[in-house]
GROMACS .gro file of C-alpha atoms in nm:
model
  341
    1MET     CA    1  -2.023   0.880  -1.096
    2ASP     CA    2  -1.869   0.906  -1.444
    3THR     CA    3  -1.513   0.775  -1.475
    4CYS     CA    4  -1.271   0.830  -1.755
    5ARG     CA    5  -1.175   0.488  -1.887
    6ILE     CA    6  -0.840   0.470  -2.065
    7PRO     CA    7  -0.832   0.228  -2.358
    8ALA     CA    8  -0.527   0.003  -2.389
    9ASN     CA    9  -0.438   0.120  -2.738
   10ALA     CA   10  -0.294   0.413  -2.926
   11SER     CA   11  -0.619   0.609  -2.931
   12LYS     CA   12  -0.495   0.773  -2.611
   13CYS     CA   13  -0.261   0.980  -2.827
   14SER     CA   14  -0.543   1.223  -2.888
   15GLY     CA   15  -0.496   1.546  -2.697
   16ASN     CA   16  -0.859   1.528  -2.579
   17THR     CA   17  -0.781   1.228  -2.359
   18MET     CA   18  -0.511   1.397  -2.150
   19GLU     CA   19  -0.784   1.466  -1.893
   20CYS     CA   20  -0.815   1.091  -1.840
   21PHE     CA   21  -0.480   1.094  -1.662
   22MET     CA   22  -0.589   1.370  -1.420
   23VAL     CA   23  -0.696   1.132  -1.146
   24LEU     CA   24  -0.741   1.375  -0.855
   25SER     CA   25  -1.116   1.425  -0.838
   26THR     CA   26  -1.166   1.639  -0.525
   27GLN     CA   27  -1.032   1.978  -0.417
   28ALA     CA   28  -0.898   1.824  -0.093
   29GLN     CA   29  -0.685   1.577  -0.291
   30LYS     CA   30  -0.545   1.854  -0.509
   31ILE     CA   31  -0.464   2.077  -0.210
   32SER     CA   32  -0.296   1.786  -0.030
   33ILE     CA   33  -0.081   1.699  -0.332
   34GLY     CA   34   0.004   2.066  -0.388
   35ILE     CA   35   0.113   2.120  -0.025
   36LEU     CA   36   0.323   1.800  -0.019
   37CYS     CA   37   0.494   1.884  -0.348
   38ILE     CA   38   0.572   2.245  -0.258
   39LEU     CA   39   0.689   2.158   0.095
   40PHE     CA   40   0.908   1.860  -0.003
   41GLY     CA   41   1.030   2.029  -0.320
   42THR     CA   42   1.135   2.351  -0.148
   43MET     CA   43   1.314   2.168   0.133
   44CYS     CA   44   1.481   1.936  -0.117
   45VAL     CA   45   1.619   2.220  -0.330
   46PHE     CA   46   1.744   2.410  -0.023
   47GLU     CA   47   1.909   2.109   0.144
   48ASN     CA   48   2.073   1.969  -0.169
   49SER     CA   49   2.194   2.316  -0.270
   50LEU     CA   50   2.356   2.342   0.072
   51VAL     CA   51   2.524   2.003   0.020
   52LEU     CA   52   2.661   2.116  -0.317
   53TYR     CA   53   2.789   2.439  -0.161
   54LEU     CA   54   2.958   2.252   0.124
   55ILE     CA   55   3.127   2.012  -0.119
   56PHE     CA   56   3.253   2.261  -0.377
   57SER     CA   57   3.346   2.537  -0.130
   58SER     CA   58   3.579   2.304   0.062
   59PRO     CA   59   3.901   2.223  -0.131
   60GLY     CA   60   3.971   1.917   0.082
   61ILE     CA   61   3.625   1.768   0.021
   62ARG     CA   62   3.575   1.841  -0.348
   63LYS     CA   63   3.899   1.664  -0.440
   64LYS     CA   64   3.765   1.331  -0.315
   65PRO     CA   65   3.576   1.118  -0.573
   66SER     CA   66   3.334   1.000  -0.303
   67TYR     CA   67   3.202   1.354  -0.257
   68LEU     CA   68   3.195   1.421  -0.631
   69PHE     CA   69   2.950   1.131  -0.659
   70ILE     CA   70   2.750   1.264  -0.364
   71GLY     CA   71   2.746   1.604  -0.538
   72SER     CA   72   2.611   1.434  -0.852
   73LEU     CA   73   2.337   1.276  -0.640
   74ALA     CA   74   2.250   1.615  -0.487
   75LEU     CA   75   2.238   1.780  -0.831
   76ALA     CA   76   2.012   1.504  -0.965
   77ASP     CA   77   1.778   1.546  -0.667
   78ILE     CA   78   1.760   1.924  -0.723
   79LEU     CA   79   1.674   1.885  -1.092
   80ALA     CA   80   1.422   1.608  -1.021
   81SER     CA   81   1.250   1.821  -0.755
   82ILE     CA   82   1.220   2.131  -0.972
   83ILE     CA   83   1.102   1.950  -1.286
   84PHE     CA   84   0.875   1.709  -1.098
   85VAL     CA   85   0.703   1.972  -0.883
   86CYS     CA   86   0.645   2.212  -1.171
   87SER     CA   87   0.509   1.950  -1.412
   88PHE     CA   88   0.321   1.740  -1.153
   89VAL     CA   89   0.143   2.031  -0.983
   90ASN     CA   90   0.067   2.196  -1.317
   91PHE     CA   91  -0.089   1.876  -1.451
   92HIS     CA   92  -0.267   1.721  -1.150
   93VAL     CA   93  -0.353   2.029  -0.940
   94PHE     CA   94  -0.418   2.299  -1.201
   95ASN     CA   95  -0.530   2.044  -1.467
   96GLU     CA   96  -0.327   2.215  -1.736
   97ALA     CA   97  -0.341   1.997  -2.049
   98GLY     CA   98  -0.279   2.258  -2.315
   99PHE     CA   99   0.081   2.156  -2.385
  100SER     CA  100   0.182   1.935  -2.674
  101LYS     CA  101   0.296   1.573  -2.676
  102GLU     CA  102   0.657   1.685  -2.723
  103VAL     CA  103   0.647   1.918  -2.421
  104PHE     CA  104   0.499   1.647  -2.198
  105LEU     CA  105   0.757   1.389  -2.309
  106LEU     CA  106   1.035   1.645  -2.256
  107GLN     CA  107   0.917   1.703  -1.897
  108LEU     CA  108   0.890   1.328  -1.838
  109GLY     CA  109   1.236   1.281  -1.986
  110GLY     CA  110   1.375   1.539  -1.744
  111VAL     CA  111   1.228   1.360  -1.442
  112ASN     CA  112   1.348   1.019  -1.569
  113THR     CA  113   1.696   1.156  -1.640
  114SER     CA  114   1.725   1.302  -1.290
  115PHE     CA  115   1.601   0.989  -1.113
  116SER     CA  116   1.820   0.760  -1.326
  117ALA     CA  117   2.120   0.986  -1.260
  118SER     CA  118   2.043   0.979  -0.886
  119LEU     CA  119   2.033   0.600  -0.887
  120SER     CA  120   2.343   0.575  -1.104
  121SER     CA  121   2.528   0.815  -0.872
  122LEU     CA  122   2.452   0.579  -0.587
  123LEU     CA  123   2.593   0.294  -0.796
  124LEU     CA  124   2.916   0.486  -0.861
  125THR     CA  125   2.938   0.567  -0.491
  126ALA     CA  126   2.891   0.199  -0.407
  127LEU     CA  127   3.172   0.105  -0.645
  128ASP     CA  128   3.389   0.380  -0.497
  129ARG     CA  129   3.331   0.250  -0.143
  130TYR     CA  130   3.396  -0.105  -0.261
  131LEU     CA  131   3.736  -0.008  -0.404
  132SER     CA  132   3.823   0.201  -0.100
  133ILE     CA  133   3.755  -0.082   0.143
  134SER     CA  134   3.860  -0.386  -0.061
  135ARG     CA  135   4.176  -0.237  -0.218
  136PRO     CA  136   4.288   0.049   0.009
  137SER     CA  137   4.651   0.049  -0.104
  138GLU     CA  138   4.555   0.090  -0.472
  139TYR     CA  139   4.251   0.312  -0.424
  140LYS     CA  140   4.416   0.646  -0.510
  141LEU     CA  141   4.561   0.499  -0.831
  142LEU     CA  142   4.233   0.335  -0.938
  143MET     CA  143   3.992   0.616  -0.846
  144THR     CA  144   4.145   0.943  -0.962
  145LYS     CA  145   3.962   1.273  -0.990
  146LYS     CA  146   3.983   1.258  -1.372
  147ARG     CA  147   3.828   0.910  -1.381
  148ALA     CA  148   3.555   1.023  -1.143
  149TRP     CA  149   3.458   1.316  -1.369
  150THR     CA  150   3.470   1.088  -1.677
  151ALA     CA  151   3.242   0.836  -1.507
  152LEU     CA  152   2.996   1.112  -1.412
  153GLY     CA  153   2.993   1.243  -1.770
  154VAL     CA  154   2.918   0.897  -1.911
  155LEU     CA  155   2.654   0.846  -1.641
  156TRP     CA  156   2.458   1.165  -1.719
  157LEU     CA  157   2.483   1.118  -2.096
  158THR     CA  158   2.358   0.759  -2.074
  159CYS     CA  159   2.068   0.849  -1.843
  160ALA     CA  160   1.963   1.144  -2.062
  161THR     CA  161   1.972   0.928  -2.378
  162ILE     CA  162   1.759   0.651  -2.226
  163ALA     CA  163   1.511   0.899  -2.076
  164CYS     CA  164   1.468   1.089  -2.405
  165LEU     CA  165   1.392   0.782  -2.620
  166PRO     CA  166   1.011   0.847  -2.607
  167LEU     CA  167   1.072   1.204  -2.727
  168LEU     CA  168   1.293   1.072  -3.006
  169GLY     CA  169   1.021   0.836  -3.136
  170TRP     CA  170   0.977   0.543  -2.899
  171ASN     CA  171   0.620   0.635  -2.800
  172CYS     CA  172   0.282   0.480  -2.866
  173CYS     CA  173   0.174   0.760  -3.103
  174VAL     CA  174   0.457   0.704  -3.350
  175LEU     CA  175   0.459   0.324  -3.316
  176ASP     CA  176   0.079   0.289  -3.299
  177SER     CA  177   0.125   0.052  -3.005
  178SER     CA  178  -0.021  -0.005  -2.659
  179CYS     CA  179   0.008   0.302  -2.432
  180SER     CA  180   0.075   0.310  -2.060
  181GLU     CA  181  -0.215   0.365  -1.822
  182LEU     CA  182  -0.002   0.589  -1.598
  183PHE     CA  183   0.172   0.821  -1.844
  184PRO     CA  184   0.027   0.980  -2.160
  185PHE     CA  185   0.199   0.888  -2.489
  186VAL     CA  186   0.439   0.641  -2.321
  187ASP     CA  187   0.472   0.301  -2.488
  188ASP     CA  188   0.423  -0.001  -2.259
  189ASN     CA  189   0.732  -0.170  -2.402
  190TYR     CA  190   0.944   0.137  -2.325
  191LEU     CA  191   0.808   0.148  -1.969
  192SER     CA  192   0.895  -0.222  -1.928
  193SER     CA  193   1.247  -0.161  -2.060
  194TRP     CA  194   1.298   0.140  -1.832
  195LEU     CA  195   1.179  -0.062  -1.533
  196CYS     CA  196   1.426  -0.339  -1.621
  197PHE     CA  197   1.705  -0.078  -1.641
  198VAL     CA  198   1.611   0.055  -1.296
  199MET     CA  199   1.588  -0.295  -1.147
  200VAL     CA  200   1.934  -0.380  -1.282
  201LEU     CA  201   2.074  -0.062  -1.126
  202LEU     CA  202   1.911  -0.142  -0.792
  203GLY     CA  203   2.037  -0.500  -0.806
  204CYS     CA  204   2.395  -0.385  -0.874
  205ILE     CA  205   2.377  -0.129  -0.593
  206ILE     CA  206   2.242  -0.381  -0.342
  207TYR     CA  207   2.507  -0.637  -0.442
  208ALA     CA  208   2.789  -0.381  -0.416
  209TYR     CA  209   2.672  -0.254  -0.078
  210ALA     CA  210   2.629  -0.607   0.057
  211HIS     CA  211   2.993  -0.670  -0.032
  212VAL     CA  212   3.096  -0.334   0.116
  213LEU     CA  213   2.924  -0.414   0.446
  214TRP     CA  214   3.084  -0.757   0.455
  215ARG     CA  215   3.429  -0.605   0.406
  216ALA     CA  216   3.346  -0.331   0.657
  217ARG     CA  217   3.269  -0.593   0.920
  218GLN     CA  218   3.602  -0.759   0.844
  219HIS     CA  219   3.779  -0.425   0.891
  220VAL     CA  220   3.601  -0.362   1.222
  221ALA     CA  221   3.712  -0.702   1.348
  222TYR     CA  222   4.067  -0.633   1.228
  223MET     CA  223   4.077  -0.293   1.398
  224GLU     CA  224   3.957  -0.438   1.727
  225LYS     CA  225   4.224  -0.708   1.708
  226HIS     CA  226   4.518  -0.485   1.604
  227GLN     CA  227   4.416  -0.154   1.758
  228ALA     CA  228   4.752  -0.093   1.919
  229GLN     CA  229   4.944  -0.140   1.591
  230ALA     CA  230   4.737   0.017   1.317
  231GLY     CA  231   4.711   0.384   1.422
  232LYS     CA  232   4.651   0.614   1.126
  233GLN     CA  233   4.534   0.334   0.896
  234ASN     CA  234   4.262   0.245   1.145
  235THR     CA  235   4.136   0.604   1.142
  236ARG     CA  236   4.096   0.599   0.765
  237MET     CA  237   3.928   0.258   0.778
  238ARG     CA  238   3.683   0.387   1.034
  239MET     CA  239   3.596   0.677   0.801
  240ASP     CA  240   3.543   0.433   0.512
  241VAL     CA  241   3.320   0.212   0.725
  242MET     CA  242   3.125   0.517   0.847
  243LEU     CA  243   3.069   0.645   0.494
  244ALA     CA  244   2.970   0.298   0.374
  245LYS     CA  245   2.704   0.272   0.648
  246THR     CA  246   2.582   0.622   0.565
  247LEU     CA  247   2.533   0.536   0.200
  248VAL     CA  248   2.353   0.214   0.293
  249MET     CA  249   2.108   0.431   0.487
  250VAL     CA  250   2.066   0.647   0.175
  251LEU     CA  251   1.997   0.333  -0.030
  252ALA     CA  252   1.746   0.202   0.225
  253VAL     CA  253   1.553   0.530   0.215
  254LEU     CA  254   1.562   0.525  -0.167
  255VAL     CA  255   1.418   0.173  -0.185
  256LEU     CA  256   1.145   0.247   0.073
  257CYS     CA  257   1.039   0.567  -0.105
  258TRP     CA  258   1.052   0.438  -0.462
  259SER     CA  259   0.930   0.078  -0.421
  260PRO     CA  260   0.555   0.169  -0.414
  261VAL     CA  261   0.593   0.365  -0.739
  262LEU     CA  262   0.798   0.092  -0.909
  263VAL     CA  263   0.556  -0.181  -0.796
  264LEU     CA  264   0.257   0.008  -0.938
  265MET     CA  265   0.444   0.078  -1.263
  266THR     CA  266   0.525  -0.291  -1.297
  267TYR     CA  267   0.167  -0.388  -1.216
  268SER     CA  268   0.036  -0.148  -1.481
  269VAL     CA  269   0.242  -0.326  -1.749
  270PHE     CA  270   0.075  -0.661  -1.682
  271SER     CA  271  -0.273  -0.558  -1.567
  272ARG     CA  272  -0.524  -0.275  -1.590
  273LEU     CA  273  -0.533  -0.020  -1.310
  274ASN     CA  274  -0.857   0.114  -1.162
  275ASP     CA  275  -0.908   0.478  -1.068
  276HIS     CA  276  -0.825   0.414  -0.702
  277LEU     CA  277  -0.483   0.263  -0.782
  278ARG     CA  278  -0.401   0.550  -1.015
  279LYS     CA  279  -0.479   0.796  -0.734
  280VAL     CA  280  -0.255   0.592  -0.503
  281PHE     CA  281   0.019   0.616  -0.765
  282ALA     CA  282  -0.017   0.995  -0.775
  283PHE     CA  283   0.024   1.023  -0.396
  284CYS     CA  284   0.308   0.767  -0.386
  285SER     CA  285   0.493   0.979  -0.642
  286THR     CA  286   0.542   1.246  -0.375
  287LEU     CA  287   0.752   0.994  -0.179
  288CYS     CA  288   1.020   1.050  -0.443
  289LEU     CA  289   1.049   1.410  -0.323
  290LEU     CA  290   1.062   1.290   0.036
  291ASN     CA  291   1.356   1.066  -0.057
  292SER     CA  292   1.541   1.356  -0.216
  293MET     CA  293   1.472   1.568   0.093
  294VAL     CA  294   1.597   1.305   0.342
  295ASN     CA  295   1.929   1.228   0.168
  296PRO     CA  296   2.107   1.556   0.263
  297ILE     CA  297   1.991   1.518   0.624
  298ILE     CA  298   2.160   1.179   0.635
  299TYR     CA  299   2.482   1.330   0.495
  300ALA     CA  300   2.483   1.608   0.755
  301LEU     CA  301   2.423   1.372   1.044
  302ARG     CA  302   2.658   1.092   0.932
  303SER     CA  303   2.944   1.254   0.741
  304LYS     CA  304   3.195   1.415   0.978
  305GLU     CA  305   3.360   1.612   0.697
  306LEU     CA  306   3.035   1.764   0.571
  307PHE     CA  307   2.917   1.830   0.925
  308SER     CA  308   3.246   2.005   1.008
  309SER     CA  309   3.217   2.212   0.689
  310LEU     CA  310   2.860   2.304   0.783
  311ARG     CA  311   2.974   2.418   1.128
  312ARG     CA  312   3.249   2.631   0.970
  313VAL     CA  313   2.993   2.797   0.742
  314PHE     CA  314   2.763   2.878   1.036
  315SER     CA  315   3.058   3.005   1.245
  316HIS     CA  316   3.170   3.229   0.959
  317PHE     CA  317   2.814   3.359   0.920
  318ARG     CA  318   2.788   3.433   1.292
  319ARG     CA  319   3.123   3.617   1.291
  320GLN     CA  320   3.014   3.830   0.995
  321LEU     CA  321   2.684   3.907   1.165
  322LYS     CA  322   2.859   4.002   1.487
  323ALA     CA  323   3.114   4.215   1.300
  324SER     CA  324   2.838   4.404   1.117
  325GLU     CA  325   2.665   4.475   1.447
  326GLU     CA  326   2.990   4.603   1.605
  327SER     CA  327   3.102   4.810   1.303
  328PRO     CA  328   3.127   5.194   1.333
  329GLU     CA  329   2.828   5.236   1.103
  330GLY     CA  330   2.624   5.013   1.328
  331GLU     CA  331   2.737   5.204   1.637
  332SER     CA  332   2.664   5.545   1.479
  333THR     CA  333   2.324   5.426   1.368
  334HIS     CA  334   2.257   5.302   1.720
  335LYS     CA  335   2.374   5.639   1.874
  336SER     CA  336   2.163   5.846   1.635
  337SER     CA  337   1.858   5.640   1.715
  338VAL     CA  338   1.920   5.696   2.089
  339ILE     CA  339   1.958   6.077   2.038
  340GLU     CA  340   1.636   6.090   1.838
  341SER     CA  341   1.461   5.903   2.114
   0.00000   0.00000   0.00000
């Protein structure tokens, strides 16, 4: 069987070699990838849109920096799902290679921006939980709504700038350098730098959450010891501990879903990949959508405030549905249908 070998040099910049990156060789593989992408992508957009609605439709929730950061994470997951599904299915399933280098790098930049923003939102949430648990008396002064919005603005601008560097010139076509075996036009040095950036983010998040869990355990012990005295403060501490554990679950899912992709990316920098590993990379990429789909489910099950808001929305919807059925128009329509019968 003929295989498309990708040379480790800048000759891959030719538009004729885009087909070398289309690693799905059978119709069954393409159908499987297409179904996974459409299923995960649709569920991800619906669930994260619901999270955004619950946050910004509830005045009490949207004022809290913690939920602003969760909203940023939901927005990043929505954008990543839409851009990833459209570009990934178009390229690997329909084998569309007629777009230019700039269009491909723009799509890749969009996916990288969204994922980096998702990871960075988790980092901001980790820092927010750290401040809330370690310095509860100063938390409202340190983490104001204005500072939260400023941090989110800096976050998205930084992620977009880093992700768009290949489009701005850091690619193997402009530099005449070694190209990645996983992504057309992407310079190996840029991929290594981006991986280092992601690893630093993950390391900071893991360190922050480890400290948060340690402080949470201290608070649990304190609450058990002084339960009769603490009252209202204990209730707030319990909410902080609950949210900290929830976000650790989010982080665990993120690491499990993204580690295969990151490992293969790292391996591709130091060694050549065969066709089988590149197919594995294509299928592992769909785990990113699974991660984005699972996050809102964790919020709904673990966050009492979001769950209460969700129940209010469903109750309001049921009341409206019941009112429409009991309205005079509904009754007259029902009577006329009976007379006709």
